[in-house]
Amino acid sequence: MRGGPVIAVDGPAAAGKGTLARKLAEALELPYLDTGLLYRAVGRLALDAGQDPAQPAQKFAQALTPADMQRKDLRTPEVALAASKVAAQPAVRAALVETQRRFAAERGAVLDGRDIGTAIFPDADVKLFITASPATRALRRFLQSGGNTSAADAQAQLGQMEEALRARDEADASRDSAPMCVADDAYVIETDTLDAQAVLAEALRFARE
Ligand code: CDP
């Protein structure tokens, strides 16, 4: 028996999962886990060790500490790509399953990621899949990153970001081990025309159904 509900928030990169999951957790008074940080931390450790993140990385996943997940240097494009490469390895995913399940055991939780509703908690109480077009997501990531540059540079950076997001989504959706996909019983929220408040309202409506 779990001590509270589990809410799965899945979806592609920069769709607004983190923002939504944090607000949902606050509104429902549940603990929140950004599971992407687990994979980012493993990718970071592989890079630090001078290792190609596509090479076996389970030893980093098995030895992961809370401090590794609190590092300030996990939100770079280089680490996102490394995360996606270690995340494609079944042994890395296997090493992180229990950590995620244990997190929700005591009080329930809101977790955001790619496979929460499909692989980690197929029996989650509520499953949300948050998405938006690649152009919208690239723009959000660009604005998050500061976004103060000349118009020509901005255009070039946006194009590169969109390309990187598409490539990572493609890798996340096509890997053999727990690929990113929409659970049959998930509510899909398209966020192109919704701001964070509207996405939260929609998610709460589904959560309370
Ligand atoms: O913030 P963003 O959406 O860009 O990425 P993230 O959620 O921090 O995830 C980084 C990478 O970790 C993803 O591209 C996935 O390859 C991997 N990941 C995963 O495989 N499963 C999860 N539950 C969470 C992240």
Coordinates of N, CA, C and O in Angstrom, one line a residue, residues 7 9 20 24 28 126 128 130 187 189 197-209:
I7 N 1.2 10.6 -9.1 CA 0.8 11.3 -10.4 C 2.0 11.3 -11.3 O 3.1 11.8 -11.0
V9 N 3.8 12.4 -14.7 CA 3.8 13.5 -15.7 C 4.9 13.2 -16.7 O 6.1 13.4 -16.4
L20 N 4.9 22.2 -14.5 CA 3.6 21.6 -14.1 C 3.7 20.7 -12.9 O 2.9 20.9 -11.9
L24 N 1.8 21.1 -9.4 CA 0.8 20.1 -9.0 C 1.1 19.6 -7.6 O 0.2 19.4 -6.8
L28 N -1.3 19.8 -4.5 CA -1.9 18.5 -3.9 C -1.1 18.1 -2.6 O -1.4 17.1 -2.1
V126 N -3.0 8.9 -11.5 CA -3.3 9.9 -12.6 C -2.1 9.9 -13.5 O -0.9 10.0 -13.1
L128 N -0.5 11.9 -16.8 CA -0.6 13.1 -17.7 C 0.6 13.0 -18.7 O 1.7 12.6 -18.4
I130 N 2.4 15.6 -21.3 CA 2.5 17.0 -21.6 C 3.3 17.2 -22.8 O 4.4 16.8 -22.9
Y187 N -4.0 11.2 -19.9 CA -4.6 12.4 -20.4 C -3.5 13.2 -21.1 O -2.4 13.5 -20.5
I189 N -2.1 16.6 -22.7 CA -2.3 18.1 -22.6 C -1.3 18.7 -23.6 O -0.1 18.6 -23.5
Q197 N -0.4 28.5 -15.9 CA -1.6 28.5 -15.1 C -2.7 27.6 -15.7 O -3.4 26.9 -15.0
A198 N -2.9 27.8 -17.0 CA -3.9 27.0 -17.7 C -3.6 25.5 -17.8 O -4.5 24.7 -17.7
V199 N -2.3 25.2 -17.9 CA -1.9 23.8 -17.9 C -2.2 23.2 -16.6 O -2.7 22.1 -16.4
L200 N -1.9 24.0 -15.5 CA -2.2 23.5 -14.1 C -3.7 23.2 -13.9 O -4.1 22.2 -13.4
A201 N -4.5 24.2 -14.4 CA -5.9 24.1 -14.2 C -6.4 22.8 -14.9 O -7.2 22.0 -14.3
E202 N -5.9 22.6 -16.1 CA -6.4 21.4 -16.9 C -5.9 20.1 -16.2 O -6.7 19.2 -16.0
A203 N -4.7 20.1 -15.7 CA -4.1 18.9 -15.0 C -4.9 18.6 -13.7 O -5.2 17.5 -13.4
L204 N -5.3 19.7 -13.0 CA -6.0 19.5 -11.7 C -7.4 19.0 -12.0 O -7.9 18.2 -11.3
R205 N -8.0 19.4 -13.1 CA -9.3 18.9 -13.5 C -9.2 17.4 -13.7 O -10.0 16.7 -13.2
F206 N -8.2 17.0 -14.5 CA -8.0 15.5 -14.7 C -7.7 14.8 -13.4 O -8.3 13.7 -13.1
A207 N -6.9 15.4 -12.6 CA -6.5 14.7 -11.3 C -7.7 14.5 -10.4 O -7.7 13.6 -9.6
R208 N -8.7 15.4 -10.5 CA -9.8 15.4 -9.6 C -11.0 14.6 -10.2 O -12.0 14.4 -9.5
E209 N -10.8 14.1 -11.4 CA -11.9 13.4 -12.1 C -12.3 12.1 -11.4 O -11.4 11.5 -10.8

